[in-house]
mmCIF file of C-alpha atoms in Angstrom:
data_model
loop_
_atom_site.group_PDB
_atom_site.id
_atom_site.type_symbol
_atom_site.label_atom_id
_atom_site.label_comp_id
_atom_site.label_asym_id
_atom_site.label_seq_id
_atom_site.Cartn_x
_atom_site.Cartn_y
_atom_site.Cartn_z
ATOM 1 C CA UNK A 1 28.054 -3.664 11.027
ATOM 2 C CA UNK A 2 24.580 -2.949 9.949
ATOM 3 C CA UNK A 3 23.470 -5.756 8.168
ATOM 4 C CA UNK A 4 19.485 -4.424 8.047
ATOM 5 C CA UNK A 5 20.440 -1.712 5.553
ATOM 6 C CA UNK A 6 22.100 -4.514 3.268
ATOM 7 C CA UNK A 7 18.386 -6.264 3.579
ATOM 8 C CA UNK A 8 16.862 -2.742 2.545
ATOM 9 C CA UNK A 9 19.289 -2.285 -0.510
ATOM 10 C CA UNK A 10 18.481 -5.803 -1.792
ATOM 11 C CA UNK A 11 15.002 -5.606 -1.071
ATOM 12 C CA UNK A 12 14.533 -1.884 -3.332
ATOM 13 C CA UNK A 13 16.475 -3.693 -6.043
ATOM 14 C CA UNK A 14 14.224 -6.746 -6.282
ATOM 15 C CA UNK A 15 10.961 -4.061 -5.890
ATOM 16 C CA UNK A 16 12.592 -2.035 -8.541
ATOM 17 C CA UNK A 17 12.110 -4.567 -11.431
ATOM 18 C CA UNK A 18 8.510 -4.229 -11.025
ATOM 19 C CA UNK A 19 5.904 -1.381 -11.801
ATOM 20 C CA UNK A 20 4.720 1.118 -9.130
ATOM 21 C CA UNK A 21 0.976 -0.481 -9.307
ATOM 22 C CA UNK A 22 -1.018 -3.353 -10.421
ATOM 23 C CA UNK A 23 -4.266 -4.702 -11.532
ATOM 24 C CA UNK A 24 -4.803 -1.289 -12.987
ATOM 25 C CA UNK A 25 -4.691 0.900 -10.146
ATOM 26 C CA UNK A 26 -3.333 -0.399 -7.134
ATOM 27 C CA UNK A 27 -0.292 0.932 -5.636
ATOM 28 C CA UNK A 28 2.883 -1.272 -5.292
ATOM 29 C CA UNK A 29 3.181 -1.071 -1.341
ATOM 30 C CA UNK A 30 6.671 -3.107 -1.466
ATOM 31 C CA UNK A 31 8.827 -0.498 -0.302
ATOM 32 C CA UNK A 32 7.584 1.562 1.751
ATOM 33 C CA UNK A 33 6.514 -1.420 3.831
ATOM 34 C CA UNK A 34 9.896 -3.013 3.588
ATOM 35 C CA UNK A 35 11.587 0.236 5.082
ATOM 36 C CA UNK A 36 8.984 -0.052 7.790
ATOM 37 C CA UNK A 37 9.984 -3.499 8.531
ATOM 38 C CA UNK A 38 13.792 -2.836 8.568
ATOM 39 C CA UNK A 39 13.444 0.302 10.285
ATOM 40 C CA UNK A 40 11.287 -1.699 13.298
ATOM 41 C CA UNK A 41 13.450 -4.610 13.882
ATOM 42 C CA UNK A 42 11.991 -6.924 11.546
ATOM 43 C CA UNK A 43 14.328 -6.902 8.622
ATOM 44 C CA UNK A 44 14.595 -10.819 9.193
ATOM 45 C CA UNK A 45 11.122 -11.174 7.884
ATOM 46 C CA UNK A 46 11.197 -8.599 4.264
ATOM 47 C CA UNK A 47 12.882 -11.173 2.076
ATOM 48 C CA UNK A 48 10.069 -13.873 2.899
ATOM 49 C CA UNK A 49 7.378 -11.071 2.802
ATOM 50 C CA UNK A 50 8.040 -9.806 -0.019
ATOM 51 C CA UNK A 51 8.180 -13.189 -1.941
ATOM 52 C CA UNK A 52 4.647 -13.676 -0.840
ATOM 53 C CA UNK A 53 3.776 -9.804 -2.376
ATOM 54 C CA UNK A 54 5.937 -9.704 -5.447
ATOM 55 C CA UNK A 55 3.657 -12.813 -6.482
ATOM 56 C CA UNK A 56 0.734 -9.789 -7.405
ATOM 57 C CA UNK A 57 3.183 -7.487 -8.786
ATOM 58 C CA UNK A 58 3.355 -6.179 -12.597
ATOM 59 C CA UNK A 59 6.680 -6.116 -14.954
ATOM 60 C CA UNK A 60 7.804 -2.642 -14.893
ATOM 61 C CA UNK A 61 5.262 -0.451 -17.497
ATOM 62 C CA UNK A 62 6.517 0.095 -20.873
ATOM 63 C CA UNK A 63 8.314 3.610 -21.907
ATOM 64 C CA UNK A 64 6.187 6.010 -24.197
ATOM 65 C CA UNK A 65 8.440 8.711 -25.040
ATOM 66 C CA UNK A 66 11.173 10.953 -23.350
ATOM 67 C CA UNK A 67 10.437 13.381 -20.809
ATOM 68 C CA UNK A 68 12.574 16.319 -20.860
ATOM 69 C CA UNK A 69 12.575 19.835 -19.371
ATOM 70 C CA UNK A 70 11.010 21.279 -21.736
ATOM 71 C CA UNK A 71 8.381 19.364 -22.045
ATOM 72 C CA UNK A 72 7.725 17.683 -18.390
ATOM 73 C CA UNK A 73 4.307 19.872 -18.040
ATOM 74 C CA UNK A 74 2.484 18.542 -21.163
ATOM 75 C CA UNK A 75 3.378 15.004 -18.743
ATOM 76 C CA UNK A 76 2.259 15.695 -15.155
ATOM 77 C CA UNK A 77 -0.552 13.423 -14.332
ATOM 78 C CA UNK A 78 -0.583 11.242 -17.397
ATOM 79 C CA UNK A 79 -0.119 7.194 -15.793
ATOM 80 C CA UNK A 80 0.867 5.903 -18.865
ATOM 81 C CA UNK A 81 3.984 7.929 -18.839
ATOM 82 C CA UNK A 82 5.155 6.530 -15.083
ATOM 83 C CA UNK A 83 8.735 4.444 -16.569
ATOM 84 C CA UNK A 84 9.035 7.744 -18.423
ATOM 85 C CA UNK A 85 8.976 9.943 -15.161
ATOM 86 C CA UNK A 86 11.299 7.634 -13.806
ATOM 87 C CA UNK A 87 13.286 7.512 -16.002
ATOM 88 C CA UNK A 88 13.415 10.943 -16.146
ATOM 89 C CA UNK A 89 13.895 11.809 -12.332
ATOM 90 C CA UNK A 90 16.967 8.859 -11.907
ATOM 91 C CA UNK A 91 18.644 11.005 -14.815
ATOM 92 C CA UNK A 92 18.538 14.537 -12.548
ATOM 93 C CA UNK A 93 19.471 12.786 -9.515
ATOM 94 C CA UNK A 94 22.268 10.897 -11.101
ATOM 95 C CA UNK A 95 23.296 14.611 -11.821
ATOM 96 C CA UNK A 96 22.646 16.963 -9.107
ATOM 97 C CA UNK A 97 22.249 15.805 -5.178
ATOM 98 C CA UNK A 98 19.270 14.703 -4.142
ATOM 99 C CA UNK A 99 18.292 16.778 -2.193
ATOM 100 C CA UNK A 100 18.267 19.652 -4.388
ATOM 101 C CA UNK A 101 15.871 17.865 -7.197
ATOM 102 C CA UNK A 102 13.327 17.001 -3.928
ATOM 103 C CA UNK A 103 13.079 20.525 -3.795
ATOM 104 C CA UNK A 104 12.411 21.312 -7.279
ATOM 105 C CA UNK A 105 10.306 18.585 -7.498
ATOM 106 C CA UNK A 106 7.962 19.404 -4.053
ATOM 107 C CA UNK A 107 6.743 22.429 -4.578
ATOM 108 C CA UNK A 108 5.728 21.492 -8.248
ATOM 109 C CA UNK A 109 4.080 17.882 -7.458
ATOM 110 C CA UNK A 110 2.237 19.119 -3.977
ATOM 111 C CA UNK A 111 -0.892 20.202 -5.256
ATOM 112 C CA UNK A 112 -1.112 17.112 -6.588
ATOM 113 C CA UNK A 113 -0.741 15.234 -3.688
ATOM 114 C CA UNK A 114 -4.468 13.417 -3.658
ATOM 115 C CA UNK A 115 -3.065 11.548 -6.676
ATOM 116 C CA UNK A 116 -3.608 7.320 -6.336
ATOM 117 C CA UNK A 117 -4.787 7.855 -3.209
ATOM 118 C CA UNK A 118 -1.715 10.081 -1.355
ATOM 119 C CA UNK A 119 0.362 6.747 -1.826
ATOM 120 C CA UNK A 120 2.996 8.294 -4.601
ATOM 121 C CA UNK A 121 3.926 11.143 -1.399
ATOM 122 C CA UNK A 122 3.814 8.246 0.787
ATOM 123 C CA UNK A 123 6.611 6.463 -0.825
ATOM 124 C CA UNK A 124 8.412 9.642 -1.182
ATOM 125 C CA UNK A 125 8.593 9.944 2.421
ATOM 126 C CA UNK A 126 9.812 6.376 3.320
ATOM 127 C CA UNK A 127 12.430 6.828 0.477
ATOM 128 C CA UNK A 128 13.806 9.879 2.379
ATOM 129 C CA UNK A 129 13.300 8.555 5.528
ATOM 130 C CA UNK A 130 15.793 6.174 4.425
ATOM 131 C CA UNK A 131 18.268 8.588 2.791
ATOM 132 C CA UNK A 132 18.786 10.803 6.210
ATOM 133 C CA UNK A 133 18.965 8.158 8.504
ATOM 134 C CA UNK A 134 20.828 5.656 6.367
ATOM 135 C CA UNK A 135 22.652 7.352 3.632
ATOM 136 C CA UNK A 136 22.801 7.768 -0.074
ATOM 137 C CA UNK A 137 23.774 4.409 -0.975
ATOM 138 C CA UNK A 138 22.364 3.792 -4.849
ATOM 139 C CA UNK A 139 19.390 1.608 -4.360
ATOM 140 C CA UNK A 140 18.134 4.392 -1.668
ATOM 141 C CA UNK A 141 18.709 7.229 -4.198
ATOM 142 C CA UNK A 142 16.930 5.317 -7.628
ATOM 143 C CA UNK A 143 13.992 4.883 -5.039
ATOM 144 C CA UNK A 144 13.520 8.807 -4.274
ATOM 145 C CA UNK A 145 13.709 8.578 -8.395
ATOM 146 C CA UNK A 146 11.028 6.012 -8.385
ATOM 147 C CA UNK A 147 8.789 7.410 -6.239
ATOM 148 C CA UNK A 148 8.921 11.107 -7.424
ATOM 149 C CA UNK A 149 8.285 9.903 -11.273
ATOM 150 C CA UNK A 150 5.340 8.020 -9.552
ATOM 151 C CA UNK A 151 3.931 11.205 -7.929
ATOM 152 C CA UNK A 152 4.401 13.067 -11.228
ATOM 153 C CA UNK A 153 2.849 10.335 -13.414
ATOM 154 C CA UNK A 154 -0.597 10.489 -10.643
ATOM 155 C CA UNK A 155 -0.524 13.998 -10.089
ATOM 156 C CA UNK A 156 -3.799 14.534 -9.021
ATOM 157 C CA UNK A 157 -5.332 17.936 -7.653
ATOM 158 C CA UNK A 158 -8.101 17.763 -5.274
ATOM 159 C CA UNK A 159 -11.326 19.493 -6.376
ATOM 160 C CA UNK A 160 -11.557 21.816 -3.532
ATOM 161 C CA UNK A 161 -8.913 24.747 -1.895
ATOM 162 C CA UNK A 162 -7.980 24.589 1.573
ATOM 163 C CA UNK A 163 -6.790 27.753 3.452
ATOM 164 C CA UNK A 164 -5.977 26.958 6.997
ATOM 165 C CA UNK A 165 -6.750 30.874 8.842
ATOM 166 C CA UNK A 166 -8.792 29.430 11.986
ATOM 167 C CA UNK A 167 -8.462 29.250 15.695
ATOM 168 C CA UNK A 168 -9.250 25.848 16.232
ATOM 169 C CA UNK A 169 -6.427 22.532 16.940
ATOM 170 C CA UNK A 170 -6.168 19.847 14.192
ATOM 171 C CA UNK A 171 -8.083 17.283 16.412
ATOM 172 C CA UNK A 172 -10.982 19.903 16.450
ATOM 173 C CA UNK A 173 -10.505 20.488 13.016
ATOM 174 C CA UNK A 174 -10.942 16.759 11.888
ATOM 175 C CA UNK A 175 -13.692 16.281 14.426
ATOM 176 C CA UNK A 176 -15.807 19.385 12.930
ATOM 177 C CA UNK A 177 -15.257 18.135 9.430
ATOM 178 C CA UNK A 178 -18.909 17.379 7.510
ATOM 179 C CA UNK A 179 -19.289 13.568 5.612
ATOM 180 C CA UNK A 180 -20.112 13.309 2.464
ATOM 181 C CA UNK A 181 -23.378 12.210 1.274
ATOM 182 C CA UNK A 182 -22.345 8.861 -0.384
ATOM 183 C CA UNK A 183 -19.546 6.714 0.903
ATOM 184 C CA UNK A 184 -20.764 4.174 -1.095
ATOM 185 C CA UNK A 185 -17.556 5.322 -4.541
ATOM 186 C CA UNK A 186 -14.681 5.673 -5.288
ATOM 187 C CA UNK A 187 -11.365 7.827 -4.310
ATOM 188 C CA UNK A 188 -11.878 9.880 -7.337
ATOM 189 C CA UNK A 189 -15.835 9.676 -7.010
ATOM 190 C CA UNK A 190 -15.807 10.554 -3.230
ATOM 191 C CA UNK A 191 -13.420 13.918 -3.967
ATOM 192 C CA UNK A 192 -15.685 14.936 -6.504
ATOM 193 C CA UNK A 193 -18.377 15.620 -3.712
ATOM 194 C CA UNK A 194 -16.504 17.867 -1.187
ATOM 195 C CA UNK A 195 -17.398 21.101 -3.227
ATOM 196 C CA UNK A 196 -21.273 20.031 -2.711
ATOM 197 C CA UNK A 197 -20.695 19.290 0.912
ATOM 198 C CA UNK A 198 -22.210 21.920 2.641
ATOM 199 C CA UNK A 199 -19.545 23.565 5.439
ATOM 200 C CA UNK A 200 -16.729 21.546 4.096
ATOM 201 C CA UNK A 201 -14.120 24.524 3.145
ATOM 202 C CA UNK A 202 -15.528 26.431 6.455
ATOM 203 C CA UNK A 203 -14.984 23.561 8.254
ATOM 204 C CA UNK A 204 -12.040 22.298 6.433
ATOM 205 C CA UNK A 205 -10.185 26.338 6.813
ATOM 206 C CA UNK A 206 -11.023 25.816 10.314
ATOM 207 C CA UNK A 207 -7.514 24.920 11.608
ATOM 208 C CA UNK A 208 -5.150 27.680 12.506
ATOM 209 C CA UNK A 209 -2.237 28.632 10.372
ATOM 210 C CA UNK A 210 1.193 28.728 11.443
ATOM 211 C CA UNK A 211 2.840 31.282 13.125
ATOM 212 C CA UNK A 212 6.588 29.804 11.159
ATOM 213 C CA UNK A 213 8.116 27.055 9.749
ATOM 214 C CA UNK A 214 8.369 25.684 13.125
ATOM 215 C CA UNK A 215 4.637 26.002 14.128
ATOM 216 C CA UNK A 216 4.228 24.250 10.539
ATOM 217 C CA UNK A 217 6.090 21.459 11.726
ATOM 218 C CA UNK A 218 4.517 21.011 15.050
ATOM 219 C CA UNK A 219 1.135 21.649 14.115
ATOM 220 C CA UNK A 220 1.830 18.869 11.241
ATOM 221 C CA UNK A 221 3.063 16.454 14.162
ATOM 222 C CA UNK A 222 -0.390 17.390 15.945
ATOM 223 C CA UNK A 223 -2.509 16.836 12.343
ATOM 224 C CA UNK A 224 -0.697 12.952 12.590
ATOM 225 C CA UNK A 225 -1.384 12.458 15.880
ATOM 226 C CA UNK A 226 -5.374 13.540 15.525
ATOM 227 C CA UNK A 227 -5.575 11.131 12.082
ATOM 228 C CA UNK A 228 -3.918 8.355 14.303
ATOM 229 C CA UNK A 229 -6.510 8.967 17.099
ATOM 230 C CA UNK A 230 -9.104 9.116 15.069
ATOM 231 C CA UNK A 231 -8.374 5.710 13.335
ATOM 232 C CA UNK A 232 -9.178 4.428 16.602
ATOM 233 C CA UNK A 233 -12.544 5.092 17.031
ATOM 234 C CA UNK A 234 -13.511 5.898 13.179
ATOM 235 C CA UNK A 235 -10.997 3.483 11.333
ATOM 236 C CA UNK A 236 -14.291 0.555 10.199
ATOM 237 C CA UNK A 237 -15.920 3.551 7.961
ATOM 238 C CA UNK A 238 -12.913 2.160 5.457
ATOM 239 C CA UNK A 239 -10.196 0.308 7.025
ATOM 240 C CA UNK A 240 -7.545 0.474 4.266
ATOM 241 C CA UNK A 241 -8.143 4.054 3.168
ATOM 242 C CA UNK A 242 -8.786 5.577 6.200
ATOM 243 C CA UNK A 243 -5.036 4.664 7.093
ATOM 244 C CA UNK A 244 -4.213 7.411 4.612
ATOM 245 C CA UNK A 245 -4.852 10.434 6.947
ATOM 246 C CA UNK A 246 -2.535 9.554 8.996
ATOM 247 C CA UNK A 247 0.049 8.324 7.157
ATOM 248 C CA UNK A 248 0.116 10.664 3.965
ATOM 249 C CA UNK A 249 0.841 13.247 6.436
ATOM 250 C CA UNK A 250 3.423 12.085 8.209
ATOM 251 C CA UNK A 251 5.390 10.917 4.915
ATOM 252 C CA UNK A 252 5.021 15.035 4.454
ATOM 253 C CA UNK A 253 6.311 15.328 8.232
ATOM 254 C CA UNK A 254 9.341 13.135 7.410
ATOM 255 C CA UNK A 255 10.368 14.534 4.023
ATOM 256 C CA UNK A 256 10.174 18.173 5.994
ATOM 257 C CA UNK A 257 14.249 17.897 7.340
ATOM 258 C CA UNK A 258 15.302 17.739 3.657
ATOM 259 C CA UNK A 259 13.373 20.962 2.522
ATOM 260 C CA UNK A 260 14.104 24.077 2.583
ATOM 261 C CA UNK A 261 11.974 25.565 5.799
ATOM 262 C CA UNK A 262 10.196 28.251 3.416
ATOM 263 C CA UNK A 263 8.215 25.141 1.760
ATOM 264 C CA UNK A 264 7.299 23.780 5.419
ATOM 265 C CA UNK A 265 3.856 25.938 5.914
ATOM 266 C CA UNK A 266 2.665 25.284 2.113
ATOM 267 C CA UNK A 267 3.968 21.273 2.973
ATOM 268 C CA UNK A 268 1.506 21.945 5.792
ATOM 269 C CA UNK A 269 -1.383 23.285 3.765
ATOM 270 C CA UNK A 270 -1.223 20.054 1.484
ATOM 271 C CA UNK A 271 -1.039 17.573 4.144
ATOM 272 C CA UNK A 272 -3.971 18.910 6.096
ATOM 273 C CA UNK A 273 -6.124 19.310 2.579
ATOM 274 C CA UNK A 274 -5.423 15.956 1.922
ATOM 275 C CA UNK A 275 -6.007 14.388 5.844
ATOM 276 C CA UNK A 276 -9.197 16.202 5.530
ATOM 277 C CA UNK A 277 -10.439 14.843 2.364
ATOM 278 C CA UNK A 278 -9.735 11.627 3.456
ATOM 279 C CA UNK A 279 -11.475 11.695 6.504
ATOM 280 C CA UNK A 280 -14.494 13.113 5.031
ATOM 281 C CA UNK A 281 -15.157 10.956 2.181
ATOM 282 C CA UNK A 282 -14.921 7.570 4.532
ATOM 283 C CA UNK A 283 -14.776 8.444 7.936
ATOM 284 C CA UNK A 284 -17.908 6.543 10.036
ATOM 285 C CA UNK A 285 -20.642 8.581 11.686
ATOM 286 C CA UNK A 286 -20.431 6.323 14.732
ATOM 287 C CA UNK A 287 -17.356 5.552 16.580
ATOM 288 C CA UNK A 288 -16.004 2.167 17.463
ATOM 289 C CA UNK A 289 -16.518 1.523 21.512
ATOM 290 C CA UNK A 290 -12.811 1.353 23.153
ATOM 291 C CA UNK A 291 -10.718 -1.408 22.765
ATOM 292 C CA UNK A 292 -10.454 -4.677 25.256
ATOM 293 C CA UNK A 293 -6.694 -4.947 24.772
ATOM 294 C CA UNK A 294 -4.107 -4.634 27.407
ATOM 295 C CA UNK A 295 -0.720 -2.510 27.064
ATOM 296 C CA UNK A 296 1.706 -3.696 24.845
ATOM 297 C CA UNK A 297 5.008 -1.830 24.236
ATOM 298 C CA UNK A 298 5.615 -0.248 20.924
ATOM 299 C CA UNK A 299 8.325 -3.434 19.509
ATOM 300 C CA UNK A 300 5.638 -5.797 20.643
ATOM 301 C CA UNK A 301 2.644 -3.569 18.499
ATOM 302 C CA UNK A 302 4.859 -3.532 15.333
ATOM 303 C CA UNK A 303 5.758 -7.288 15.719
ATOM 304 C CA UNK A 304 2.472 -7.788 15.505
ATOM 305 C CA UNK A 305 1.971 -5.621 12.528
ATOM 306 C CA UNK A 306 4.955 -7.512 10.609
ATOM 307 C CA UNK A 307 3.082 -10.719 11.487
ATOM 308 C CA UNK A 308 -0.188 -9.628 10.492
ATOM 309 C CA UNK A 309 1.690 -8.995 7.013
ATOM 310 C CA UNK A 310 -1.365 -6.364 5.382
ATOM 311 C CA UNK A 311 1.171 -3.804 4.320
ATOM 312 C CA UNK A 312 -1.379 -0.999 5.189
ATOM 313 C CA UNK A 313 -1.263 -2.328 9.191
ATOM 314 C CA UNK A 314 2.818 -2.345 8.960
ATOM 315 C CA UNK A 315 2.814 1.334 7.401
ATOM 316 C CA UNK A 316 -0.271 2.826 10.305
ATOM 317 C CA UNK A 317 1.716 1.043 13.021
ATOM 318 C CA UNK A 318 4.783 2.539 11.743
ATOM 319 C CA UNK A 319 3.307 5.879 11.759
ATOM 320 C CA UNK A 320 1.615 4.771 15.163
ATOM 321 C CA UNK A 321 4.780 4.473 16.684
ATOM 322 C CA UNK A 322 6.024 7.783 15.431
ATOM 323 C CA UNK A 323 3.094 9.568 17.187
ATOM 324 C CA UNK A 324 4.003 7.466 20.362
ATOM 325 C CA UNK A 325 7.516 8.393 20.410
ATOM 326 C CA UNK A 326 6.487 12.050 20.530
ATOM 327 C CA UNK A 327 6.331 12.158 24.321
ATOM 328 C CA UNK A 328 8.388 10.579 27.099
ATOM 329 C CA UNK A 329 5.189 8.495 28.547
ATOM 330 C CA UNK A 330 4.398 6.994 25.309
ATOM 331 C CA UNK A 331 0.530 7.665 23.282
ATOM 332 C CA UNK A 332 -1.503 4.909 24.324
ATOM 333 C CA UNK A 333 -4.009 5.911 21.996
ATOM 334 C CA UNK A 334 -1.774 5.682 18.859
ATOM 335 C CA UNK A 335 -1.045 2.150 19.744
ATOM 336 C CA UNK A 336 -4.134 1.028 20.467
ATOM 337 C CA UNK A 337 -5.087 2.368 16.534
ATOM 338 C CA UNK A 338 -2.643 0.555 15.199
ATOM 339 C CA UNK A 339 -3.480 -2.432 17.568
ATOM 340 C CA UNK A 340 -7.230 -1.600 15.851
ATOM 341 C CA UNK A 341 -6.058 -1.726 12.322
ATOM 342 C CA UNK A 342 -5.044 -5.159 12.824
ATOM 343 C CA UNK A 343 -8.446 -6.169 13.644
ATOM 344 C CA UNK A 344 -10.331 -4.345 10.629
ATOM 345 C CA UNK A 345 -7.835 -5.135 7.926
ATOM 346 C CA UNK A 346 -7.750 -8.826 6.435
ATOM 347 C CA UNK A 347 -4.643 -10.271 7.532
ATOM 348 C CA UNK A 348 -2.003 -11.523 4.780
ATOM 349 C CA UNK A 349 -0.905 -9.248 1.981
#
């Protein structure tokens, strides 16, 4: 019997009576690190975690006014409409399967995919992480809900286009990409300067397009595995939101099985914009010398992750160890960036 996915279910119900952020802005990380946990071995420790993190958490927003189909548009973006995306969403997936309102949804909500931070996609690809690989049991499907009404309610577009036509790997691509001028902001306020960055859509359109849906895939595997990487040696320009280049993308990776393939290469095309913004506005200009720690396997990394407790270490080592399962020998590197997040991020939640 798997008893984990009885910890998941009760977890998302207890997450689910509170609002997708707090203290004004900051995203509710409860369950995408909870599927993390389960998913790694550590479901023994969510229930005590989370009673620790739901401390910070908000009641659930107040409803404004019924979205409906007609009138979803005048909506997108507005945050003080989030319980009334939600709302919305649970109703169409309580009528149609869900994985025919993810593809509505997707192509509609991925230009807005810079929106509080990339965490809204995030969650949406933990939630169907969990739905392919554990089924469509209720609490699983009102979390999809959940985090597509969050997307919608932050639907943010980025202030720049990207257009991926190059020659050159994703690795190269990050590596090329110019800084901006002053780290020193915000998300919003550090977007606002890639169109003044000189070289930044050259550099940015750098990275080759795909050949197919498949190339899409892999070359979004390879845009993962550079953002890992890079966390390594570039992760103390910003600890927390440098974690977002990696991991934004690969919740886009994940969610990929339960599209249709013709979305793959514009699912692509997001990702990579958003990686790229990322690592421009608080990547450092001088990289971290290699780390002194010896080889650990990938259940010992994440155990330290889930002990560590920050729930933006549990969700980079979770991506970590996706990059490492890629090929048969392991990817030392990846672990060793997660192994690195644990010593830039303050420990605790």
């Amino acid at each position: 019997m798997d008893t984990t996915s009885g910890t998941l279910d009760e977890a998302l119900e207890r997450l689910h009576a509170t609002g997708p952020e707090f203290r004004g802005y900051l995203a509710n990380h409860g369950p995408m690190a909870v599927e993390a946990l389960v998913r790694h071995g550590q479901a023994g420790t969510v229930h005590r975690w989370l009673d620790d993190y739901t401390t910070k958490l908000e009641d659930v927003p107040r409803a404004q006014s019924t979205i409906t189909d007609d009138n979803w548009q005048q909506a997108l973006g507005d945050p003080r409409r989030v319980t009334d995306w939600t709302a919305y969403v649970a109703r169409q997936v309580a009528e149609r399967p869900w994985r025919e309102v993810l593809a509505e949804w997707w192509p509609r909500l991925l230009p807005g995919i810079a929106g509080a931070a990339t965490h809204p996609v995030i969650r949406v690809g933990h939630a169907v992480r969990t739905l392919l690989e554990r089924g469509e049991e209720e609490p699983r499907i009102a979390e999809l809900a959940q985090a597509i009404g969050y997307w919608a309610a932050r639907h943010t577009t980025l202030p720049v286009s990207v257009n991926p036509g190059g020659t050159v790997s994703p690795a190269d691509a990050l590596a090329g990409l110019p800084r901006i001028a002053d780290q020193q902001t915000s998300v919003l306020g550090g977007l606002a300067q890639l169109p003044r960055t000189e070289g930044w859509s050259a550099a940015a359109d750098r990275l080759r397009a795909p050949r197919d849906p498949d190339d899409a895939r892999d070359l979004l595997a390879a845009v993962v595995q550079a953002a890992t990487h890079r966390y390594l040696d570039h992760g103390h320009g910003s600890a927390v939101m440098l974690v977002h280049a990696a991991t934004a993308p690969n919740a886009v990776l994940r969610t990929l099985p339960a599209l249709p393939r013709d979305l793959w290469a514009v699912s692509l095309g997001a990702a990579w914009a958003a990686s790229a913004a990322i690592t421009s506005v608080y990547t450092s200009d001088t990289p971290l010398p290699p780390p002194t720690a010896g080889p650990l396997t990938p259940e010992e990394v994440f155990a330290r992750a889930a002990a560590h407790g920050d729930a933006h270490a549990v969700k980079l080592t979770d991506t970590a160890l996706d990059v490492a399962s890629w090929t048969e020998d392991g990817d030392d590197r990846a672990l060793s960036a997660a192994l690195r997040s644990l010593e830039l991020i303050p420990p605790g939640t």
